[in-house]
Amino acid sequence: MKALGIDIGGTGVKGAVVDTKKGRLLTDRIRVPTPDPATPAAVADTVASIVRHFEWTGPIGCTFPGVVRGGIVHTAANVDNSWLGMDAATVIGAATGCAVTVVNDADAAGEAETRFGAARGLGGVIMTVTLGTGIGSALMIDGTLVPNTELGHIPFRGGDAEAWSAASVRERLELDWDEWAARVDDYLCLVERLFWPDLFIIGGGVSKKADKFLPKLTCRTPTVAATLLNQAGIVGAAMAVHRHRSLHGTDGQSVRSKKR
Ligand code: BGC
């Protein structure tokens, strides 16, 4: 099974065609800078340019860097606020002419790492933390995702945790690796005290440089880099196309209907 996986981030929109059974990219990965301002129309145009590049007409799985329930965007910390309340799948579908499924970016990475990456074959409580423009989190329990956990927004050090220890903070404040690793460590220790995971998986572009900061972390939870590295979002996005049928459109309705 094939799908085009698109990973919309605060700084880049990445895409590749993915074999969703094997979790492998079937094409090169291309990256286009996220438009500024990252409005729905501008981001949808960027996605459409990637679709044209691959001459793609099949289904698209797309990540979004905010809470997405049943295709509707509920938060947009690192893209334009005009996304709030939008049906992202419809907006991107109209620009591309393809069937689109949209999920949270960290959730997509967590799903991909669980099926094909660092947590393959593992049960228990596994927390993927993506360190990028913001901080994303994906909580998996025995292989099942608890979506939209948003642990980058835990109040920490006088603001959101992501404002203290996202990868973008290292670049913006020109922190050296030791200084930034100490911030990441503080944050992970906090998450550990709240969730007691069996494993942390660190994703995001910075996972390629894991040797610079992972050895400096002190929390008791075993911590590994995402093995799909910065492809986890693309692979997870494409996987969502086939998961979509069971989840799409629920937005809480299935819970409500069960109560009746
Ligand atoms: C958003 C999350 C997202 C993370 C990484 C946060 O600011 O609220 O939904 O997963 O950034 O992009």
PDB file of C-alpha atoms and ligand atoms in Angstrom:
ATOM      1  CA  MET A   1       0.000   0.000   0.000  1.00  0.00           C
ATOM      2  CA  LYS A   2       1.290   3.428  -0.949  1.00  0.00           C
ATOM      3  CA  ALA A   3       0.455   6.915   0.254  1.00  0.00           C
ATOM      4  CA  LEU A   4       2.056  10.329  -0.002  1.00  0.00           C
ATOM      5  CA  GLY A   5       3.217  11.334   3.487  1.00  0.00           C
ATOM      6  CA  ILE A   6       3.450  15.058   4.172  1.00  0.00           C
ATOM      7  CA  ASP A   7       4.901  16.420   7.417  1.00  0.00           C
ATOM      8  CA  ILE A   8       3.897  20.044   8.029  1.00  0.00           C
ATOM      9  CA  GLY A   9       6.249  21.638  10.547  1.00  0.00           C
ATOM     10  CA  GLY A  10       6.788  25.138  11.868  1.00  0.00           C
ATOM     11  CA  THR A  11       9.828  25.631   9.603  1.00  0.00           C
ATOM     12  CA  GLY A  12       9.584  23.022   6.826  1.00  0.00           C
ATOM     13  CA  VAL A  13       6.999  21.020   4.897  1.00  0.00           C
ATOM     14  CA  LYS A  14       8.459  17.624   4.010  1.00  0.00           C
ATOM     15  CA  GLY A  15       7.068  14.906   1.777  1.00  0.00           C
ATOM     16  CA  ALA A  16       7.776  11.518   0.202  1.00  0.00           C
ATOM     17  CA  VAL A  17       5.841   8.574  -1.167  1.00  0.00           C
ATOM     18  CA  VAL A  18       5.751   5.844   1.488  1.00  0.00           C
ATOM     19  CA  ASP A  19       5.236   2.100   1.444  1.00  0.00           C
ATOM     20  CA  THR A  20       2.922   1.971   4.448  1.00  0.00           C
ATOM     21  CA  LYS A  21       3.267  -1.796   4.910  1.00  0.00           C
ATOM     22  CA  LYS A  22       7.047  -1.609   5.239  1.00  0.00           C
ATOM     23  CA  GLY A  23       7.356   1.914   6.641  1.00  0.00           C
ATOM     24  CA  ARG A  24       9.868   2.849   3.935  1.00  0.00           C
ATOM     25  CA  LEU A  25      10.212   5.860   1.684  1.00  0.00           C
ATOM     26  CA  LEU A  26       9.764   4.939  -1.974  1.00  0.00           C
ATOM     27  CA  THR A  27      11.042   8.293  -3.252  1.00  0.00           C
ATOM     28  CA  ASP A  28      13.468  10.986  -2.163  1.00  0.00           C
ATOM     29  CA  ARG A  29      12.222  13.196   0.638  1.00  0.00           C
ATOM     30  CA  ILE A  30      11.672  16.774  -0.404  1.00  0.00           C
ATOM     31  CA  ARG A  31      11.543  19.773   1.897  1.00  0.00           C
ATOM     32  CA  VAL A  32      10.028  23.184   1.195  1.00  0.00           C
ATOM     33  CA  PRO A  33      10.230  26.029   3.766  1.00  0.00           C
ATOM     34  CA  THR A  34       6.963  26.595   5.624  1.00  0.00           C
ATOM     35  CA  PRO A  35       5.395  29.787   4.237  1.00  0.00           C
ATOM     36  CA  ASP A  36       5.311  32.819   6.504  1.00  0.00           C
ATOM     37  CA  PRO A  37       2.624  33.543   7.556  1.00  0.00           C
ATOM     38  CA  ALA A  38       1.667  29.853   7.606  1.00  0.00           C
ATOM     39  CA  THR A  39      -1.996  30.432   6.753  1.00  0.00           C
ATOM     40  CA  PRO A  40      -4.248  27.587   5.578  1.00  0.00           C
ATOM     41  CA  ALA A  41      -4.164  28.807   1.952  1.00  0.00           C
ATOM     42  CA  ALA A  42      -0.376  29.267   1.904  1.00  0.00           C
ATOM     43  CA  VAL A  43       0.371  25.909   3.555  1.00  0.00           C
ATOM     44  CA  ALA A  44      -2.148  24.113   1.310  1.00  0.00           C
ATOM     45  CA  ASP A  45      -0.402  25.661  -1.736  1.00  0.00           C
ATOM     46  CA  THR A  46       2.938  24.397  -0.449  1.00  0.00           C
ATOM     47  CA  VAL A  47       1.503  20.900  -0.022  1.00  0.00           C
ATOM     48  CA  ALA A  48       0.057  21.148  -3.553  1.00  0.00           C
ATOM     49  CA  SER A  49       3.537  21.982  -4.917  1.00  0.00           C
ATOM     50  CA  ILE A  50       4.887  18.777  -3.324  1.00  0.00           C
ATOM     51  CA  VAL A  51       1.962  16.793  -4.766  1.00  0.00           C
ATOM     52  CA  ARG A  52       2.780  18.182  -8.237  1.00  0.00           C
ATOM     53  CA  HIS A  53       6.483  17.379  -7.762  1.00  0.00           C
ATOM     54  CA  PHE A  54       5.624  13.708  -7.250  1.00  0.00           C
ATOM     55  CA  GLU A  55       2.791  13.834  -9.862  1.00  0.00           C
ATOM     56  CA  TRP A  56       0.726  12.231  -7.099  1.00  0.00           C
ATOM     57  CA  THR A  57      -2.998  11.530  -7.456  1.00  0.00           C
ATOM     58  CA  GLY A  58      -3.542   8.959  -4.675  1.00  0.00           C
ATOM     59  CA  PRO A  59      -4.337   9.427  -0.974  1.00  0.00           C
ATOM     60  CA  ILE A  60      -2.331  11.840   1.177  1.00  0.00           C
ATOM     61  CA  GLY A  61      -1.600  11.555   4.884  1.00  0.00           C
ATOM     62  CA  CYS A  62      -0.638  14.858   6.367  1.00  0.00           C
ATOM     63  CA  THR A  63       0.655  15.868   9.780  1.00  0.00           C
ATOM     64  CA  PHE A  64      -0.206  19.155  11.434  1.00  0.00           C
ATOM     65  CA  PRO A  65       1.734  20.794  14.285  1.00  0.00           C
ATOM     66  CA  GLY A  66      -1.273  21.213  16.582  1.00  0.00           C
ATOM     67  CA  VAL A  67      -4.252  19.376  18.043  1.00  0.00           C
ATOM     68  CA  VAL A  68      -6.329  17.708  15.318  1.00  0.00           C
ATOM     69  CA  ARG A  69      -9.548  15.867  16.151  1.00  0.00           C
ATOM     70  CA  GLY A  70     -11.619  14.365  13.355  1.00  0.00           C
ATOM     71  CA  GLY A  71      -9.712  16.536  10.849  1.00  0.00           C
ATOM     72  CA  ILE A  72     -10.494  19.801  12.704  1.00  0.00           C
ATOM     73  CA  VAL A  73      -7.598  21.942  13.944  1.00  0.00           C
ATOM     74  CA  HIS A  74      -7.965  22.996  17.584  1.00  0.00           C
ATOM     75  CA  THR A  75      -4.562  24.576  18.347  1.00  0.00           C
ATOM     76  CA  ALA A  76      -1.892  26.173  16.177  1.00  0.00           C
ATOM     77  CA  ALA A  77       1.030  27.253  18.374  1.00  0.00           C
ATOM     78  CA  ASN A  78       3.658  27.379  15.608  1.00  0.00           C
ATOM     79  CA  VAL A  79       1.563  28.176  12.515  1.00  0.00           C
ATOM     80  CA  ASP A  80      -0.950  30.927  11.765  1.00  0.00           C
ATOM     81  CA  ASN A  81      -3.920  31.224  14.133  1.00  0.00           C
ATOM     82  CA  SER A  82      -6.305  31.323  11.182  1.00  0.00           C
ATOM     83  CA  TRP A  83      -6.054  27.502  11.166  1.00  0.00           C
ATOM     84  CA  LEU A  84      -8.139  27.356  14.357  1.00  0.00           C
ATOM     85  CA  GLY A  85     -11.458  25.609  13.710  1.00  0.00           C
ATOM     86  CA  MET A  86     -10.508  24.768  10.119  1.00  0.00           C
ATOM     87  CA  ASP A  87     -11.161  21.366   8.588  1.00  0.00           C
ATOM     88  CA  ALA A  88      -7.552  20.834   7.516  1.00  0.00           C
ATOM     89  CA  ALA A  89      -8.331  17.782   5.385  1.00  0.00           C
ATOM     90  CA  THR A  90     -10.888  19.743   3.355  1.00  0.00           C
ATOM     91  CA  VAL A  91      -8.572  22.765   2.904  1.00  0.00           C
ATOM     92  CA  ILE A  92      -5.639  20.633   1.726  1.00  0.00           C
ATOM     93  CA  GLY A  93      -7.932  18.341  -0.269  1.00  0.00           C
ATOM     94  CA  ALA A  94      -9.316  21.335  -2.201  1.00  0.00           C
ATOM     95  CA  ALA A  95      -5.804  22.578  -3.047  1.00  0.00           C
ATOM     96  CA  THR A  96      -4.490  19.179  -4.133  1.00  0.00           C
ATOM     97  CA  GLY A  97      -7.521  17.358  -5.521  1.00  0.00           C
ATOM     98  CA  CYS A  98      -6.534  14.320  -3.437  1.00  0.00           C
ATOM     99  CA  ALA A  99      -8.178  12.529  -0.510  1.00  0.00           C
ATOM    100  CA  VAL A 100      -6.437  13.856   2.618  1.00  0.00           C
ATOM    101  CA  THR A 101      -6.194  12.570   6.202  1.00  0.00           C
ATOM    102  CA  VAL A 102      -4.699  14.915   8.810  1.00  0.00           C
ATOM    103  CA  VAL A 103      -3.223  13.954  12.189  1.00  0.00           C
ATOM    104  CA  ASN A 104      -1.014  15.600  14.825  1.00  0.00           C
ATOM    105  CA  ASP A 105       2.681  15.514  13.872  1.00  0.00           C
ATOM    106  CA  ALA A 106       4.036  13.980  17.081  1.00  0.00           C
ATOM    107  CA  ASP A 107       1.260  11.370  17.121  1.00  0.00           C
ATOM    108  CA  ALA A 108       2.246  10.413  13.563  1.00  0.00           C
ATOM    109  CA  ALA A 109       5.912  10.080  14.589  1.00  0.00           C
ATOM    110  CA  GLY A 110       4.957   8.001  17.638  1.00  0.00           C
ATOM    111  CA  GLU A 111       2.827   5.644  15.535  1.00  0.00           C
ATOM    112  CA  ALA A 112       5.640   5.225  12.997  1.00  0.00           C
ATOM    113  CA  GLU A 113       8.252   4.538  15.669  1.00  0.00           C
ATOM    114  CA  THR A 114       5.954   2.005  17.344  1.00  0.00           C
ATOM    115  CA  ARG A 115       5.232   0.095  14.155  1.00  0.00           C
ATOM    116  CA  PHE A 116       8.578   0.374  12.358  1.00  0.00           C
ATOM    117  CA  GLY A 117      11.129   2.062  14.592  1.00  0.00           C
ATOM    118  CA  ALA A 118      12.586   2.229  18.084  1.00  0.00           C
ATOM    119  CA  ALA A 119       9.512   0.740  19.808  1.00  0.00           C
ATOM    120  CA  ARG A 120       8.828  -1.983  17.260  1.00  0.00           C
ATOM    121  CA  GLY A 121       7.525  -5.053  19.077  1.00  0.00           C
ATOM    122  CA  LEU A 122       7.548  -3.314  22.476  1.00  0.00           C
ATOM    123  CA  GLY A 123       4.566  -3.011  24.822  1.00  0.00           C
ATOM    124  CA  GLY A 124       4.226  -0.809  27.878  1.00  0.00           C
ATOM    125  CA  VAL A 125       4.023   2.966  28.187  1.00  0.00           C
ATOM    126  CA  ILE A 126       6.124   4.605  25.499  1.00  0.00           C
ATOM    127  CA  MET A 127       6.468   8.340  25.134  1.00  0.00           C
ATOM    128  CA  THR A 128       7.788   9.826  21.907  1.00  0.00           C
ATOM    129  CA  VAL A 129       8.927  13.415  22.387  1.00  0.00           C
ATOM    130  CA  THR A 130       9.673  15.428  19.253  1.00  0.00           C
ATOM    131  CA  LEU A 131      12.072  18.328  19.663  1.00  0.00           C
ATOM    132  CA  GLY A 132      11.754  20.818  16.818  1.00  0.00           C
ATOM    133  CA  THR A 133      10.227  24.282  16.425  1.00  0.00           C
ATOM    134  CA  GLY A 134       7.996  23.240  19.335  1.00  0.00           C
ATOM    135  CA  ILE A 135       7.788  20.086  21.456  1.00  0.00           C
ATOM    136  CA  GLY A 136       5.352  17.360  20.500  1.00  0.00           C
ATOM    137  CA  SER A 137       4.430  14.225  22.423  1.00  0.00           C
ATOM    138  CA  ALA A 138       2.887  10.874  21.554  1.00  0.00           C
ATOM    139  CA  LEU A 139       1.796   8.536  24.326  1.00  0.00           C
ATOM    140  CA  MET A 140       1.477   4.884  23.296  1.00  0.00           C
ATOM    141  CA  ILE A 141       0.137   2.262  25.678  1.00  0.00           C
ATOM    142  CA  ASP A 142       0.739  -1.311  24.531  1.00  0.00           C
ATOM    143  CA  GLY A 143       0.849  -0.038  20.954  1.00  0.00           C
ATOM    144  CA  THR A 144      -2.307   2.084  21.174  1.00  0.00           C
ATOM    145  CA  LEU A 145      -2.021   5.848  20.800  1.00  0.00           C
ATOM    146  CA  VAL A 146      -3.575   8.280  23.256  1.00  0.00           C
ATOM    147  CA  PRO A 147      -3.874  11.169  20.761  1.00  0.00           C
ATOM    148  CA  ASN A 148      -3.149  14.871  21.255  1.00  0.00           C
ATOM    149  CA  THR A 149      -1.298  14.698  24.578  1.00  0.00           C
ATOM    150  CA  GLU A 150       0.372  18.111  23.974  1.00  0.00           C
ATOM    151  CA  LEU A 151       3.051  17.766  26.646  1.00  0.00           C
ATOM    152  CA  GLY A 152       5.099  20.521  25.024  1.00  0.00           C
ATOM    153  CA  HIS A 153       2.664  22.899  26.664  1.00  0.00           C
ATOM    154  CA  ILE A 154       3.124  21.778  30.255  1.00  0.00           C
ATOM    155  CA  PRO A 155       3.692  24.970  32.281  1.00  0.00           C
ATOM    156  CA  PHE A 156       7.407  24.966  33.081  1.00  0.00           C
ATOM    157  CA  ARG A 157       9.935  27.620  34.150  1.00  0.00           C
ATOM    158  CA  GLY A 158       7.424  30.432  33.808  1.00  0.00           C
ATOM    159  CA  GLY A 159       6.082  29.516  30.369  1.00  0.00           C
ATOM    160  CA  ASP A 160       5.300  26.580  28.107  1.00  0.00           C
ATOM    161  CA  ALA A 161       7.859  23.775  28.301  1.00  0.00           C
ATOM    162  CA  GLU A 162       8.529  24.096  24.573  1.00  0.00           C
ATOM    163  CA  ALA A 163       9.651  27.698  25.078  1.00  0.00           C
ATOM    164  CA  TRP A 164      12.353  26.353  27.433  1.00  0.00           C
ATOM    165  CA  SER A 165      13.672  23.266  25.683  1.00  0.00           C
ATOM    166  CA  ALA A 166      12.536  22.883  22.053  1.00  0.00           C
ATOM    167  CA  ALA A 167      15.342  22.440  19.514  1.00  0.00           C
ATOM    168  CA  SER A 168      14.532  25.913  18.135  1.00  0.00           C
ATOM    169  CA  VAL A 169      15.427  27.404  21.544  1.00  0.00           C
ATOM    170  CA  ARG A 170      18.981  26.023  21.278  1.00  0.00           C
ATOM    171  CA  GLU A 171      19.389  27.765  17.937  1.00  0.00           C
ATOM    172  CA  ARG A 172      17.674  31.006  18.923  1.00  0.00           C
ATOM    173  CA  LEU A 173      19.616  31.438  22.184  1.00  0.00           C
ATOM    174  CA  GLU A 174      22.814  29.955  20.699  1.00  0.00           C
ATOM    175  CA  LEU A 175      23.036  27.473  23.590  1.00  0.00           C
ATOM    176  CA  ASP A 176      25.845  24.944  23.442  1.00  0.00           C
ATOM    177  CA  TRP A 177      24.871  21.255  23.460  1.00  0.00           C
ATOM    178  CA  ASP A 178      25.539  20.892  27.207  1.00  0.00           C
ATOM    179  CA  GLU A 179      23.357  23.871  28.098  1.00  0.00           C
ATOM    180  CA  TRP A 180      20.534  22.672  25.910  1.00  0.00           C
ATOM    181  CA  ALA A 181      20.836  19.036  27.060  1.00  0.00           C
ATOM    182  CA  ALA A 182      20.387  20.256  30.653  1.00  0.00           C
ATOM    183  CA  ARG A 183      17.124  21.948  29.627  1.00  0.00           C
ATOM    184  CA  VAL A 184      15.902  18.837  27.803  1.00  0.00           C
ATOM    185  CA  ASP A 185      16.856  16.763  30.829  1.00  0.00           C
ATOM    186  CA  ASP A 186      14.847  19.009  33.199  1.00  0.00           C
ATOM    187  CA  TYR A 187      11.862  18.685  30.917  1.00  0.00           C
ATOM    188  CA  LEU A 188      12.072  14.905  30.455  1.00  0.00           C
ATOM    189  CA  CYS A 189      12.468  14.421  34.219  1.00  0.00           C
ATOM    190  CA  LEU A 190       9.243  16.386  34.699  1.00  0.00           C
ATOM    191  CA  VAL A 191       7.382  14.246  32.134  1.00  0.00           C
ATOM    192  CA  GLU A 192       8.857  11.165  33.809  1.00  0.00           C
ATOM    193  CA  ARG A 193       7.518  12.221  37.221  1.00  0.00           C
ATOM    194  CA  LEU A 194       4.032  12.619  35.714  1.00  0.00           C
ATOM    195  CA  PHE A 195       3.810   9.560  33.419  1.00  0.00           C
ATOM    196  CA  TRP A 196       6.505   7.064  34.474  1.00  0.00           C
ATOM    197  CA  PRO A 197       7.022   5.805  30.894  1.00  0.00           C
ATOM    198  CA  ASP A 198       8.979   2.637  30.137  1.00  0.00           C
ATOM    199  CA  LEU A 199      10.804   4.336  27.272  1.00  0.00           C
ATOM    200  CA  PHE A 200      11.372   7.807  25.847  1.00  0.00           C
ATOM    201  CA  ILE A 201      11.907   8.075  22.090  1.00  0.00           C
ATOM    202  CA  ILE A 202      13.366  11.406  20.984  1.00  0.00           C
ATOM    203  CA  GLY A 203      12.220  12.497  17.524  1.00  0.00           C
ATOM    204  CA  GLY A 204      12.463  15.630  15.408  1.00  0.00           C
ATOM    205  CA  GLY A 205      15.304  16.804  13.169  1.00  0.00           C
ATOM    206  CA  VAL A 206      17.664  16.976  16.154  1.00  0.00           C
ATOM    207  CA  SER A 207      17.385  13.188  16.610  1.00  0.00           C
ATOM    208  CA  LYS A 208      20.089  12.994  13.895  1.00  0.00           C
ATOM    209  CA  LYS A 209      22.468  14.602  16.417  1.00  0.00           C
ATOM    210  CA  ALA A 210      21.423  12.398  19.342  1.00  0.00           C
ATOM    211  CA  ASP A 211      25.062  11.649  20.250  1.00  0.00           C
ATOM    212  CA  LYS A 212      25.475  15.328  21.217  1.00  0.00           C
ATOM    213  CA  PHE A 213      22.810  15.299  23.932  1.00  0.00           C
ATOM    214  CA  LEU A 214      21.387  11.848  24.729  1.00  0.00           C
ATOM    215  CA  PRO A 215      24.466  10.742  26.731  1.00  0.00           C
ATOM    216  CA  LYS A 216      24.023  13.827  28.957  1.00  0.00           C
ATOM    217  CA  LEU A 217      20.476  12.983  30.067  1.00  0.00           C
ATOM    218  CA  THR A 218      20.049  11.780  33.633  1.00  0.00           C
ATOM    219  CA  CYS A 219      16.420  10.680  33.956  1.00  0.00           C
ATOM    220  CA  ARG A 220      15.851   7.070  34.928  1.00  0.00           C
ATOM    221  CA  THR A 221      13.705   6.218  31.878  1.00  0.00           C
ATOM    222  CA  PRO A 222      15.695   4.575  29.074  1.00  0.00           C
ATOM    223  CA  THR A 223      15.910   7.159  26.289  1.00  0.00           C
ATOM    224  CA  VAL A 224      16.695   6.441  22.636  1.00  0.00           C
ATOM    225  CA  ALA A 225      16.664   8.403  19.394  1.00  0.00           C
ATOM    226  CA  ALA A 226      13.877   7.793  16.878  1.00  0.00           C
ATOM    227  CA  THR A 227      15.254   5.200  14.483  1.00  0.00           C
ATOM    228  CA  LEU A 228      13.276   6.662  11.574  1.00  0.00           C
ATOM    229  CA  LEU A 229      14.975   9.975  12.476  1.00  0.00           C
ATOM    230  CA  ASN A 230      13.305  12.885  10.741  1.00  0.00           C
ATOM    231  CA  GLN A 231      11.334  10.538   8.448  1.00  0.00           C
ATOM    232  CA  ALA A 232       9.066   9.396  11.298  1.00  0.00           C
ATOM    233  CA  GLY A 233       6.539  12.192  10.637  1.00  0.00           C
ATOM    234  CA  ILE A 234       6.322  11.405   6.916  1.00  0.00           C
ATOM    235  CA  VAL A 235       5.937   7.659   7.516  1.00  0.00           C
ATOM    236  CA  GLY A 236       3.378   8.224  10.295  1.00  0.00           C
ATOM    237  CA  ALA A 237       1.463  10.666   8.094  1.00  0.00           C
ATOM    238  CA  ALA A 238       1.188   8.076   5.324  1.00  0.00           C
ATOM    239  CA  MET A 239       0.182   5.373   7.842  1.00  0.00           C
ATOM    240  CA  ALA A 240      -2.718   7.570   8.978  1.00  0.00           C
ATOM    241  CA  VAL A 241      -4.367   7.155   5.572  1.00  0.00           C
ATOM    242  CA  HIS A 242      -5.077   3.520   6.347  1.00  0.00           C
ATOM    243  CA  ARG A 243      -5.904   4.072  10.007  1.00  0.00           C
ATOM    244  CA  HIS A 244      -8.254   6.851   8.998  1.00  0.00           C
ATOM    245  CA  ARG A 245     -11.335   4.707   8.411  1.00  0.00           C
ATOM    246  CA  SER A 246     -11.586   3.706  12.032  1.00  0.00           C
ATOM    247  CA  LEU A 247     -10.875   7.170  13.456  1.00  0.00           C
ATOM    248  CA  HIS A 248     -11.990   9.735  10.911  1.00  0.00           C
ATOM    249  CA  GLY A 249     -14.811  11.997  11.871  1.00  0.00           C
ATOM    250  CA  THR A 250     -15.192  10.754  15.432  1.00  0.00           C
ATOM    251  CA  ASP A 251     -14.125  14.013  17.089  1.00  0.00           C
ATOM    252  CA  GLY A 252     -15.626  12.654  20.285  1.00  0.00           C
ATOM    253  CA  GLN A 253     -18.939  11.645  18.714  1.00  0.00           C
ATOM    254  CA  SER A 254     -18.262   7.946  19.118  1.00  0.00           C
ATOM    255  CA  VAL A 255     -17.797   8.480  22.859  1.00  0.00           C
ATOM    256  CA  ARG A 256     -21.014  10.446  23.093  1.00  0.00           C
ATOM    257  CA  SER A 257     -22.994   7.920  21.076  1.00  0.00           C
ATOM    258  CA  LYS A 258     -21.770   5.086  23.310  1.00  0.00           C
ATOM    259  CA  LYS A 259     -23.149   6.933  26.347  1.00  0.00           C
ATOM    260  CA  ARG A 260     -26.660   7.059  24.917  1.00  0.00           C
TER     261      ARG A 260
HETATM  262  C1  BGC B   1       1.998  21.714  19.192  1.00  0.00           C
HETATM  263  C2  BGC B   1       1.907  20.209  19.071  1.00  0.00           C
HETATM  264  C3  BGC B   1       2.971  19.728  18.110  1.00  0.00           C
HETATM  265  C4  BGC B   1       4.332  20.223  18.532  1.00  0.00           C
HETATM  266  C5  BGC B   1       5.420  19.838  17.555  1.00  0.00           C
HETATM  267  C6  BGC B   1       3.397  22.094  19.627  1.00  0.00           C
HETATM  268  O1  BGC B   1       3.497  23.487  19.768  1.00  0.00           O
HETATM  269  O2  BGC B   1       1.066  22.211  20.144  1.00  0.00           O
HETATM  270  O3  BGC B   1       0.634  19.837  18.625  1.00  0.00           O
HETATM  271  O4  BGC B   1       2.951  18.325  18.095  1.00  0.00           O
HETATM  272  O5  BGC B   1       4.343  21.633  18.663  1.00  0.00           O
HETATM  273  O6  BGC B   1       5.190  20.385  16.309  1.00  0.00           O
END
